[in-house]
Coordinates of C-alpha atoms in Angstrom, one line a residue:
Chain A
X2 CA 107.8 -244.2 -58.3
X3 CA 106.6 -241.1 -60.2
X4 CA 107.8 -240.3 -63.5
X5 CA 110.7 -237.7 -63.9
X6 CA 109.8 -235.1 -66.2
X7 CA 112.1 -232.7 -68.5
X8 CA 112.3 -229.2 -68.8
X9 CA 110.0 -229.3 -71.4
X10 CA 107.4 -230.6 -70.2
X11 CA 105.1 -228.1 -69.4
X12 CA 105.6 -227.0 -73.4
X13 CA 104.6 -230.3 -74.5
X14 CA 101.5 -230.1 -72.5
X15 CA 100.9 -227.1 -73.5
X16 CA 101.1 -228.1 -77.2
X17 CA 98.9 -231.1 -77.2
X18 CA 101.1 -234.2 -77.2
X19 CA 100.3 -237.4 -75.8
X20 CA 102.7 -238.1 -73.1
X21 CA 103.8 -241.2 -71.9
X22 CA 105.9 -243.2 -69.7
X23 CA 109.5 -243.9 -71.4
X24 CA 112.4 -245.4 -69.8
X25 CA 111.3 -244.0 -66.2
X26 CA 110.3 -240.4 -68.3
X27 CA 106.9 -239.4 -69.1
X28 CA 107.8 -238.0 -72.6
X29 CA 106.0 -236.7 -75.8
X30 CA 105.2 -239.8 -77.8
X31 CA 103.4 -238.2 -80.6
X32 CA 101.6 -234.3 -81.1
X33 CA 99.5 -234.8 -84.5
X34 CA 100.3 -238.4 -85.2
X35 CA 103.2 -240.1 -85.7
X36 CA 103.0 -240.9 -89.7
X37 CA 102.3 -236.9 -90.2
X38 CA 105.5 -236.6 -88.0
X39 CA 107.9 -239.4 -89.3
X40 CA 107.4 -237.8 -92.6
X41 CA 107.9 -234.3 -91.9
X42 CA 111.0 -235.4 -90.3
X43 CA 112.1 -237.3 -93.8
X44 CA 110.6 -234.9 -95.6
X45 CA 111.7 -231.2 -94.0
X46 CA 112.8 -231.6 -90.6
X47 CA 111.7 -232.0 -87.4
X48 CA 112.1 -231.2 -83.5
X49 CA 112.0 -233.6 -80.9
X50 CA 112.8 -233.6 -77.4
X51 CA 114.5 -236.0 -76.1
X52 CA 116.3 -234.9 -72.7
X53 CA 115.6 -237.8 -70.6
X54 CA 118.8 -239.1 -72.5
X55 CA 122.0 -239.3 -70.3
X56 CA 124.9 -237.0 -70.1
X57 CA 128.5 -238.3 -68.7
X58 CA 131.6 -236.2 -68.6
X59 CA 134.4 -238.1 -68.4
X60 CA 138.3 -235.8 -67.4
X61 CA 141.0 -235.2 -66.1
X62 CA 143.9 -237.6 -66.1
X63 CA 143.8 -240.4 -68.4
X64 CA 140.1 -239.7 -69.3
X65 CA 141.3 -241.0 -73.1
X66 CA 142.7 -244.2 -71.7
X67 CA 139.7 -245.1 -69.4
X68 CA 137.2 -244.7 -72.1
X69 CA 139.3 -246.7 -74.5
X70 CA 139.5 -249.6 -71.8
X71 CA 135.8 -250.2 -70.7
X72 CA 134.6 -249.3 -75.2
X73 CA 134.6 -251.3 -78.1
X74 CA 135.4 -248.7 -80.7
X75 CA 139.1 -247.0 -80.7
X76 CA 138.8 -243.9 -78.8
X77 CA 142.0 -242.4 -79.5
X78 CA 141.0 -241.9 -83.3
X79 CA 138.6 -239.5 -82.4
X80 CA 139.5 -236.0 -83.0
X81 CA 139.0 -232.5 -80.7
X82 CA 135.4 -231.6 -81.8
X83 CA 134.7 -234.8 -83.0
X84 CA 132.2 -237.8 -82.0
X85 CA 131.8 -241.5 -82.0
X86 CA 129.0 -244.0 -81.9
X87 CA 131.1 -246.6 -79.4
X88 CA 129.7 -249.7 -77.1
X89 CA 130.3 -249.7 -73.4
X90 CA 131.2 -253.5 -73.0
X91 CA 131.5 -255.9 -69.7
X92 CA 134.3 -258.1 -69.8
X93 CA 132.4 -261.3 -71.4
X94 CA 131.8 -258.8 -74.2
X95 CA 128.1 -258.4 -73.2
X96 CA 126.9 -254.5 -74.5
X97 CA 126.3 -252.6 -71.3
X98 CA 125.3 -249.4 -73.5
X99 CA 125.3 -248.0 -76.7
X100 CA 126.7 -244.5 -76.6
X101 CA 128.3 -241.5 -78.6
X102 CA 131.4 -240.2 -77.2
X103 CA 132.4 -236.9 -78.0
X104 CA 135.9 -235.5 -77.6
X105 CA 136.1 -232.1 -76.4
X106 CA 139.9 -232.1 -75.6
X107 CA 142.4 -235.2 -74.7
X108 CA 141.1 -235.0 -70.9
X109 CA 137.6 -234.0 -71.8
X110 CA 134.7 -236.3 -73.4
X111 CA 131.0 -236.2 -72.9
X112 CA 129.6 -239.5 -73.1
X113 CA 125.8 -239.6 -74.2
X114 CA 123.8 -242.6 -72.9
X115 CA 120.7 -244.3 -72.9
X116 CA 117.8 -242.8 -70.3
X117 CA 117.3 -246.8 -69.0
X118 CA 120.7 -247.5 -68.6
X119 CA 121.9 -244.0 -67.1
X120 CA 122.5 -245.4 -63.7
X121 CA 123.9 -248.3 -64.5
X122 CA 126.3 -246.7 -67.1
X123 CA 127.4 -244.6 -64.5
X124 CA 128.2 -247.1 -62.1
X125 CA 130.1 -249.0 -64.7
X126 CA 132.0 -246.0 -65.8
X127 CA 133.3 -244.7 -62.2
X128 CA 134.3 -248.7 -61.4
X129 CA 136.2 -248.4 -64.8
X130 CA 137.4 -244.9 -64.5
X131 CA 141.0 -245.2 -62.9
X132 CA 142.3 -241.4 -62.0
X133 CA 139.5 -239.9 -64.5
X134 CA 136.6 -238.3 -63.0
X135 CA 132.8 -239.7 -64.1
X136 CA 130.4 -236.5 -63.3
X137 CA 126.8 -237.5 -64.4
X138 CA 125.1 -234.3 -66.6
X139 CA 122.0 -235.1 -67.4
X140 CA 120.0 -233.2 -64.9
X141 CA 121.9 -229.7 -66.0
X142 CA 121.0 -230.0 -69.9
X143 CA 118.4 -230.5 -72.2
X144 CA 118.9 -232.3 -75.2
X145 CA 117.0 -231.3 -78.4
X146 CA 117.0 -232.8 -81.8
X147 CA 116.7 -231.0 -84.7
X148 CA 116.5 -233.9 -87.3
X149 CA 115.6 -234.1 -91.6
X150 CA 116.8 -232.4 -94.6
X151 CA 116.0 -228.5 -93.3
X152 CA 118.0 -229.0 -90.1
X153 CA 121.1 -227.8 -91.0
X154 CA 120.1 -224.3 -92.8
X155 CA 117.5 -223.8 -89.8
X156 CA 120.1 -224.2 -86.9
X157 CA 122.4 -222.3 -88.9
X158 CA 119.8 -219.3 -88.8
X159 CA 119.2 -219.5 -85.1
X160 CA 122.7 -219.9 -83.9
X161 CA 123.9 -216.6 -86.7
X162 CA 126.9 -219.1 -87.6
X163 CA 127.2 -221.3 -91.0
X164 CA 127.1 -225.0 -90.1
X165 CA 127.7 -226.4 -93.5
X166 CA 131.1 -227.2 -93.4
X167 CA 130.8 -229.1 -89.5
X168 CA 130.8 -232.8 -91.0
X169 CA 128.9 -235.7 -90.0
X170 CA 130.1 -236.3 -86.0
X171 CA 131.3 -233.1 -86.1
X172 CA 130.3 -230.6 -83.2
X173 CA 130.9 -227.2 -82.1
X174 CA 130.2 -225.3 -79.4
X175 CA 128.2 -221.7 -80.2
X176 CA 125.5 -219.7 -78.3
X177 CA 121.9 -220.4 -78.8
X178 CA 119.1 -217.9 -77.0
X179 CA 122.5 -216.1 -75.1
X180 CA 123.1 -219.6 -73.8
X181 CA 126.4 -221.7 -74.0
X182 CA 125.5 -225.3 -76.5
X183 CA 126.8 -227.9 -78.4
X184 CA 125.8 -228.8 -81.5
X185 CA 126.7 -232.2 -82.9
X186 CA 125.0 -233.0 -86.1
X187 CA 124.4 -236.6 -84.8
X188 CA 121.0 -238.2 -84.7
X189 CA 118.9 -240.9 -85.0
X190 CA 116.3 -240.6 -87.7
X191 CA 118.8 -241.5 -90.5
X192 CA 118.2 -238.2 -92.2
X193 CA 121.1 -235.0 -92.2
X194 CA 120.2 -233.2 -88.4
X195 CA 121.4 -231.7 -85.2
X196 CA 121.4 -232.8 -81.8
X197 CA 121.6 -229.1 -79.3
X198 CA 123.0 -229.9 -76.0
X199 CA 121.9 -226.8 -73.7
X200 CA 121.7 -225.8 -69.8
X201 CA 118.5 -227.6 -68.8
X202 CA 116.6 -224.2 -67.9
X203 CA 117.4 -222.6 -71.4
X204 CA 115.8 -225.9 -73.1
X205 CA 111.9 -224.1 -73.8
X206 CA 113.4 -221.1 -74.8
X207 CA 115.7 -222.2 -77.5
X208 CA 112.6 -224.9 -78.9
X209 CA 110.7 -222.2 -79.2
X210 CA 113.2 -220.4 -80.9
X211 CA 113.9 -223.4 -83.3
X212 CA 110.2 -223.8 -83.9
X213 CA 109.2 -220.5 -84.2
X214 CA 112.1 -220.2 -87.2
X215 CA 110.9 -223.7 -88.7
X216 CA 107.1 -223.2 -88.8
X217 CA 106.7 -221.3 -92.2
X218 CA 108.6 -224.1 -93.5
X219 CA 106.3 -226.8 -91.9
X220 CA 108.5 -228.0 -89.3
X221 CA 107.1 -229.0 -85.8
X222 CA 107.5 -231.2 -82.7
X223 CA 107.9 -234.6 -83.1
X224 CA 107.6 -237.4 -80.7
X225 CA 109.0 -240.5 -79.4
X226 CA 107.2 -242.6 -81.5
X227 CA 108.2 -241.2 -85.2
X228 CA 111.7 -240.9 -83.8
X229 CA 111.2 -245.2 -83.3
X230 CA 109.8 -245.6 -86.7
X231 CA 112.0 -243.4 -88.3
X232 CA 115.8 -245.3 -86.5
X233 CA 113.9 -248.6 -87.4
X234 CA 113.7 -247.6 -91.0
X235 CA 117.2 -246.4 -90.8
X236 CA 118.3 -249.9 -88.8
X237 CA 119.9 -248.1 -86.1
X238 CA 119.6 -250.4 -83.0
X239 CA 117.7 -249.6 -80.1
X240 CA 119.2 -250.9 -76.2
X241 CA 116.8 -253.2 -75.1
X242 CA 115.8 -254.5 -78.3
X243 CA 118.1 -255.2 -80.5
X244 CA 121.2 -254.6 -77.9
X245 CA 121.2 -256.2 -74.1
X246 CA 123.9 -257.8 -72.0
X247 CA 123.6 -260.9 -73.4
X248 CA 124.3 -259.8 -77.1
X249 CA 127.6 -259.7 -78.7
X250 CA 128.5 -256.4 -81.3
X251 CA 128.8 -259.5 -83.9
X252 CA 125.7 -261.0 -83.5
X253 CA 124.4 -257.6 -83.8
X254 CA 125.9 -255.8 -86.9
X255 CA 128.3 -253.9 -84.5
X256 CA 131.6 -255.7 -85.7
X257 CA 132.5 -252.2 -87.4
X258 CA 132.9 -250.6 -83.9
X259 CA 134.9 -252.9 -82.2
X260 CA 138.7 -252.6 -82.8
X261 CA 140.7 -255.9 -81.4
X262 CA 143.6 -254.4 -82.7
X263 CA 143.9 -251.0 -80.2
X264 CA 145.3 -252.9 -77.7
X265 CA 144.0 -254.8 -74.5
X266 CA 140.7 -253.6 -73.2
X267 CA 137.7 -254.6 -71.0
X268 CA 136.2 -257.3 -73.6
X269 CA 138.9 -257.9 -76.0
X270 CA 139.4 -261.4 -74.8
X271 CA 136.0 -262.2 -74.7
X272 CA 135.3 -260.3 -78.6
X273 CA 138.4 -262.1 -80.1
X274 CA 137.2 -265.3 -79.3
X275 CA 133.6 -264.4 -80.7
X276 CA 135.1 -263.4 -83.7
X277 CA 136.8 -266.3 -84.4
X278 CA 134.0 -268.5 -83.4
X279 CA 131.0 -266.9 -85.6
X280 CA 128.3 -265.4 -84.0
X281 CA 125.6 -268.2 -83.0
X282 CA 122.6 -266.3 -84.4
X283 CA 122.8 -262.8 -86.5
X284 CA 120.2 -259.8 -86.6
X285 CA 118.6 -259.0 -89.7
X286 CA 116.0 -257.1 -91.6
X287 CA 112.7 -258.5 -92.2
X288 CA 110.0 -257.5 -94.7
X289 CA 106.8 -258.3 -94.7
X290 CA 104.6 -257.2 -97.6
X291 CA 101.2 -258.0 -96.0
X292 CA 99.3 -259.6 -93.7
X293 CA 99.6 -258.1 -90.4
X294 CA 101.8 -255.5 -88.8
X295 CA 105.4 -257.3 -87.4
X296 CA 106.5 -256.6 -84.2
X297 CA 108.8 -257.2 -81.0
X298 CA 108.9 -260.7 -79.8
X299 CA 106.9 -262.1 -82.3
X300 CA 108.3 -265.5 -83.5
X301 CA 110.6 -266.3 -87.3
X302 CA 110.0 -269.7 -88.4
X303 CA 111.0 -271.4 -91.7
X304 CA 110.1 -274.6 -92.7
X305 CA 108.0 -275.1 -89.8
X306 CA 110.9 -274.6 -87.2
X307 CA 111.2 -271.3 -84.7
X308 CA 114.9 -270.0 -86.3
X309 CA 114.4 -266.5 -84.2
X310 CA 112.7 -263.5 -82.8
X311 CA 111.8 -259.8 -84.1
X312 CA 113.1 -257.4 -81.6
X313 CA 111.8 -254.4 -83.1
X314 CA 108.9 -254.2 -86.0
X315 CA 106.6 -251.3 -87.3
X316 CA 104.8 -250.9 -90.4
X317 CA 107.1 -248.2 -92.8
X318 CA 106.1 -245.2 -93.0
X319 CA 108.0 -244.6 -95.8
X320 CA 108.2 -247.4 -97.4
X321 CA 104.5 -248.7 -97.0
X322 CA 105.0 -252.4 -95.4
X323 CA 106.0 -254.3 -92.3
X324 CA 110.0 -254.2 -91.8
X325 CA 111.4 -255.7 -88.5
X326 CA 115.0 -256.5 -87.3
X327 CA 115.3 -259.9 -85.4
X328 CA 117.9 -262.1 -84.5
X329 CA 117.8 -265.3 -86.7
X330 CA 120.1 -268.6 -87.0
X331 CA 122.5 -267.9 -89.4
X332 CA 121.6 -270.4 -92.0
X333 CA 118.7 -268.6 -92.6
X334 CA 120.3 -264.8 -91.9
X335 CA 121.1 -264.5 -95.7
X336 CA 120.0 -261.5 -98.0
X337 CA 116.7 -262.9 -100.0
X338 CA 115.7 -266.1 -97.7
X339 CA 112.0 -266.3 -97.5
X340 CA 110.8 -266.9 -94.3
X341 CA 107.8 -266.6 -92.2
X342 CA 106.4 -264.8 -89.0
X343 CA 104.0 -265.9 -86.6
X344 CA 101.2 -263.0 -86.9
X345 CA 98.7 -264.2 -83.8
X346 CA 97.2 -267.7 -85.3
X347 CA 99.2 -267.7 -88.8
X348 CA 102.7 -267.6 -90.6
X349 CA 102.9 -264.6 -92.4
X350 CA 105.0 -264.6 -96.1
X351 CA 108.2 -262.4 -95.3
X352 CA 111.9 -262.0 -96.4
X353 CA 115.4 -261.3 -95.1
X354 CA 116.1 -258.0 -96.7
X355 CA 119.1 -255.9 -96.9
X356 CA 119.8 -252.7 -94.3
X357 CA 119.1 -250.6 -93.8
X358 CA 115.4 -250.3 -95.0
X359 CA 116.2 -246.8 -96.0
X360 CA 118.6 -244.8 -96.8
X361 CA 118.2 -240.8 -97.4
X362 CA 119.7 -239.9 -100.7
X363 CA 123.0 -237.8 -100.8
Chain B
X17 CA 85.5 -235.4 -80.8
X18 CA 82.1 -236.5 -81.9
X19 CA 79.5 -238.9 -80.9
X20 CA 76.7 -238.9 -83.6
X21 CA 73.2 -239.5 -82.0
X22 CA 71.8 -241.7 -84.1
X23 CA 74.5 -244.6 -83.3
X24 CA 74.6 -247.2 -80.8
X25 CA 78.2 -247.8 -78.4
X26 CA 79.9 -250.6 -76.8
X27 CA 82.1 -250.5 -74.1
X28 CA 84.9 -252.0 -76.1
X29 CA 84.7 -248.6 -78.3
X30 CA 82.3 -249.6 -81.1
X31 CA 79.7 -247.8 -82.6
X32 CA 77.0 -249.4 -84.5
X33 CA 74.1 -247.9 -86.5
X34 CA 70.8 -250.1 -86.8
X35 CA 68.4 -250.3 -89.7
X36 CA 65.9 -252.9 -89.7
X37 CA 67.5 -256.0 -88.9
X38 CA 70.9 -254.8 -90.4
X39 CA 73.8 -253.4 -88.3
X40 CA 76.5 -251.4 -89.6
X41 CA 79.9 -251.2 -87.6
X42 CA 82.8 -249.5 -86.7
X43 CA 85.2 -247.7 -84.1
X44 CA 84.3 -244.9 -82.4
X45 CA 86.5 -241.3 -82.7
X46 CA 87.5 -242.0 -78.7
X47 CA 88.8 -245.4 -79.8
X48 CA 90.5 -244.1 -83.4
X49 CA 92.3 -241.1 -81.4
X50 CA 93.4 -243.9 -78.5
X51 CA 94.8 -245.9 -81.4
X52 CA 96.4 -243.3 -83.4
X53 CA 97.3 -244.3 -86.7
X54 CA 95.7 -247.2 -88.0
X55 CA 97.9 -249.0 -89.8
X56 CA 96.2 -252.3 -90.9
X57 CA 92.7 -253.7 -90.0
X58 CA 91.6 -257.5 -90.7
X59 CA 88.2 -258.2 -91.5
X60 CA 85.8 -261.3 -91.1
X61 CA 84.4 -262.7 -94.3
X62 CA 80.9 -262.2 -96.0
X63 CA 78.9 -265.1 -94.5
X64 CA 81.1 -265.8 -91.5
X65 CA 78.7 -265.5 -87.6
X66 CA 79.9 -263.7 -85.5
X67 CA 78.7 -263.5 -81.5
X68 CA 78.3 -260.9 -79.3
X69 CA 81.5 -259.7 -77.5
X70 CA 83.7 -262.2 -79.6
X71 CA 86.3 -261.1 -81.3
X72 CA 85.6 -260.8 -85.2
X73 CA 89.0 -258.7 -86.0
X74 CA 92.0 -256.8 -85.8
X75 CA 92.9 -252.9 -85.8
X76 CA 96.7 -252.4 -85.6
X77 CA 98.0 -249.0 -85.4
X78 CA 101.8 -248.2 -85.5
X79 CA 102.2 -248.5 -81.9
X80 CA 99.2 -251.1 -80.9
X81 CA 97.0 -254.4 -81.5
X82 CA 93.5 -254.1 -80.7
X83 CA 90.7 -256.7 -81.5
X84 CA 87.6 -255.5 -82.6
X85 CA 84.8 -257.1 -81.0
X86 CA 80.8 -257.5 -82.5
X87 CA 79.0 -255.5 -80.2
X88 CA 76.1 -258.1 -81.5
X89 CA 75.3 -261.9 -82.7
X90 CA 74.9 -262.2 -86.4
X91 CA 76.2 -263.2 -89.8
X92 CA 78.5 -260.6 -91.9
X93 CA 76.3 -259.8 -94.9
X94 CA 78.9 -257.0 -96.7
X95 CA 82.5 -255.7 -95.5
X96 CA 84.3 -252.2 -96.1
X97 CA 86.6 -253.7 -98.9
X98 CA 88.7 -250.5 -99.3
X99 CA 89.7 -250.4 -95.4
X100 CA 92.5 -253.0 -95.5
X101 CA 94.7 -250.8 -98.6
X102 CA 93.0 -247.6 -97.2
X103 CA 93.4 -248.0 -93.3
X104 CA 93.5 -244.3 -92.8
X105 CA 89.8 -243.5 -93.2
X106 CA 89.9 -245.4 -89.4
X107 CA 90.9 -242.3 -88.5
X108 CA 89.8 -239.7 -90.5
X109 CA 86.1 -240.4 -91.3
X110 CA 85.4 -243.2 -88.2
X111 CA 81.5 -243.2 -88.4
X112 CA 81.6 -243.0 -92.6
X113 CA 83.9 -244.5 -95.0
X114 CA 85.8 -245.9 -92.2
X115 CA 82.8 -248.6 -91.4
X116 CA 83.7 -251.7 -91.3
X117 CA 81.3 -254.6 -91.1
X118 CA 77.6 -255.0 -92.0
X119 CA 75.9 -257.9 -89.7
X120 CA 72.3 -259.3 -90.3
X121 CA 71.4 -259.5 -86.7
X122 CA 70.3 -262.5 -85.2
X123 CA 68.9 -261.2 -81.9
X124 CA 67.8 -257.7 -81.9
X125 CA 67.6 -257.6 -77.7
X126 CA 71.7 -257.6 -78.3
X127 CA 71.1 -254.0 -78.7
X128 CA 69.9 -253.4 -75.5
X129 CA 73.4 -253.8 -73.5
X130 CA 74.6 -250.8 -75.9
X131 CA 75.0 -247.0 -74.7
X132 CA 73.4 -244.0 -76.5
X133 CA 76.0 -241.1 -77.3
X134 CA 75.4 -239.4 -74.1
X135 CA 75.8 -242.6 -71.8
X136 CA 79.0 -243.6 -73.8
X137 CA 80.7 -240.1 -73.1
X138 CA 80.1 -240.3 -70.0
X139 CA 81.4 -243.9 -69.9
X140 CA 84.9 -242.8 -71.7
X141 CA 84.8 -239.4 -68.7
X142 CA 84.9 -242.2 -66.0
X143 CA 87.2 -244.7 -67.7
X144 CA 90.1 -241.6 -67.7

């Protein structure tokens, strides 16, 4: 099957990066290396590309009601430009998705998804959706991410609008390049940022546009690869890492965004009872000082014993040293337990740490 | 990228500069740039043999592990000691202070398997 490509492709060619495959996408994983890029993302902001993400609209009658059924998080607290970081659940509480709903109007949400889950999120949606209509997006817009502590002023100059006041999961709609967008400052670096929703074919003009007003303050492109190490600093799960079907929102952090108490929905049988029970193993962060670089899969062990499994792992950036998140027993899951992690032939020294590994400073 | 003439290249991306019985060796730029950033190298020890082809070490960069092979037989006589808290000089000086091993050869017709900088461009043309 070949690899679908978005709208800005030819731009990213153009500009050097290194593309590869992604989720079904060949997409920009770095331009001039991900370290420079992670830290001009943390440091003055950033632009990345990441259209192959999904776009579901979900109206008309009962749209509210439908999302609140098949989600974890209570979708009727969400406000008219407003968004949500929710979980799109099967009944045994199993996370289909992880996904930001934003409200445009009672009957109107767009539902952003995960580019490896978009058809089956879809599916799941329209078998869910009652009288609401599901309309799949993604192939009319672009998604752009404007990401790190210059975001805000730079968008602000390129839309001719102040953005200041729009809070965190706030959006508004406003014209970039003559073009009809969204702007939700949402994102996934764990720094202040944008994310611009615009009609697929107006996607190289307005990077262009964003670039062009962010290069005398050394902001470029940056790739799939910083935006990994930068939502791994940050502890923000990835699907298909630290999320799957066969992971409940308590095992992973997630017990914030599930509300048993908004009435019945999809999983609230099944997350009631995990609740109560515990969750069997927990994820946590991992640091690991020296001694090798820890990553996905590789094995936890304590006192000789496997007690768990990195799902994600990269050496900080920021901070320097290996940080992973794994799912460990819970007797071992607390804050300051020494552990180790199987590095090829040896047990590397490491430590359950606190999350997230870092945290941009107000 | 460059291929300096006066070094010697494996297939498995290292370069190695010869003089007398001592061989100096590192990555090439091809296999640096394929890398990207290099993130954390592991060395053998001073006095440690190493054989030709076997794996002797370990690049990582933030997105891959790589062994690094001995394009030769031999015993380690000196290693880079600033590589492993300096990993970046992989990458920005691959054929100077990013060096990584010195090996007292023990069978100098090792070095005839190994490519000149003209054969191992053209290797890394057909390899892509």
């Amino acid at each position: 099957m070949s690899l679908r490509r978005t709208p800005l492709y030819d731009t990213h060619r153009e500009a050097g990066a290194r593309l590869v495959e992604f989720a079904g996408w060949e997409m920009p994983v770095q331009y001039d290396g991900i370290i420079a890029e992670h830290t001009m993302v943390r440091e003055r902001a950033g632009l990345f590309d990441v259209s192959h993400m999904g776009q579901v609209e979900v109206r008309g009658t009962g749209a509210m009601e439908r999302l609140q059924w098949m989600t974890a998080n209570d979708v009727s607290a969400i406000s008219d430009g407003h968004a949500q970081y929710n979980l799109l659940l099967r009944t045994d509480g199993g996370i289909v998705d992880d996904v930001i709903v934003y409200r445009h109007a009672q009957d109107r949400f767009l539902v952003c998804v995960n580019a490896s889950n978009r058809e089956t999120d879809v599916a799941h949606m329209q078998e869910h959706a009652g009288g609401a209509e599901v309309i799949d997006r993604s192939d009319e817009l672009a998604l752009l991410a404007l990401q790190g502590p210059l975001a805000t002023e730079l968008l602000a100059q390129v839309a001719g609008r102040d953005l200041a006041a729009i809070p965190s999961f706030g959006f508004v709609e406003s014209e970039l390049a003559g073009r009809e967008c969204l702007l939700a400052r949402t994102g996934y670096t764990g720094e202040d940022g944008w994310e611009v929703y615009c009609p697929a074919d107006s996607g190289p003009e307005i990077w262009a546009l964003l670039l062009g007003r962010g290069e005398a303050h050394g902001v470029g492109p940056a790739g799939l690869g910083a935006r990994d190490t930068l939502r791994l600093e940050a502890a923000l799960p990835l699907y298909g890492h630290e999320l799957d079907l066969d992971t409940s929102p308590y095992e992973a952090r997630l017990g914030w965004v599930v509300h048993l108490d908004k009435g019945d929905f999809i999983a609230a049988e099944a997350l009631a009872r995990h609740e109560r029970e515990g969750p069997r193993r927990r994820l946590v962060g991992i640091e690991v000082p020296k001694g090798g670089v820890p990553r996905q899969g590789y094995t936890v062990r304590s006192d000789g014993k496997d007690v768990g499994a990195l799902t994600s792992g990269t050496k900080s950036p920021t901070l320097g040293k290996g940080i992973a998140l794994g799912y460990v027993e819970p007797q071992v899951a607390r804050v300051g337990t020494e552990v180790a992690i199987a590095i090829r032939s040896r047990e590397v020294s490491a430590r359950i740490v606190r999350l997230p590994f870092y945290r941009r400073s107000a | 990228m460059e291929f300096p003439d006066d070094l010697k290249y494996s297939r498995e991306h290292e370069w190695v500069l010869v003089e007398g019985d001592i061989a100096t060796i590192g990555i090439s730029a091809h296999a640096e740039k394929e890398l990207g950033d290099v993130v954390f190298v592991e060395l053998p020890a001073v006095g440690d043999t190493v054989s030709k082809d076997e794996a002797m070490g370990v690049v990582e960069s933030v997105k891959a592990v790589s062994d690094i092979y001995s394009p030769i037989s031999g015993t380690v006589t000196e290693i880079n000691d600033d590589l492993p808290d300096n990993t970046e000089l992989v990458n920005d000086d691959p054929y100077g202070d990013g060096w990584m091993v010195k090996i007292e050869m023990s069978d100098a017709t090792d070095l005839d398997d190994l490519m000149d900088s003209e054969e191992y461009q053209q290797f890394i043309a057909e390899a892509e």
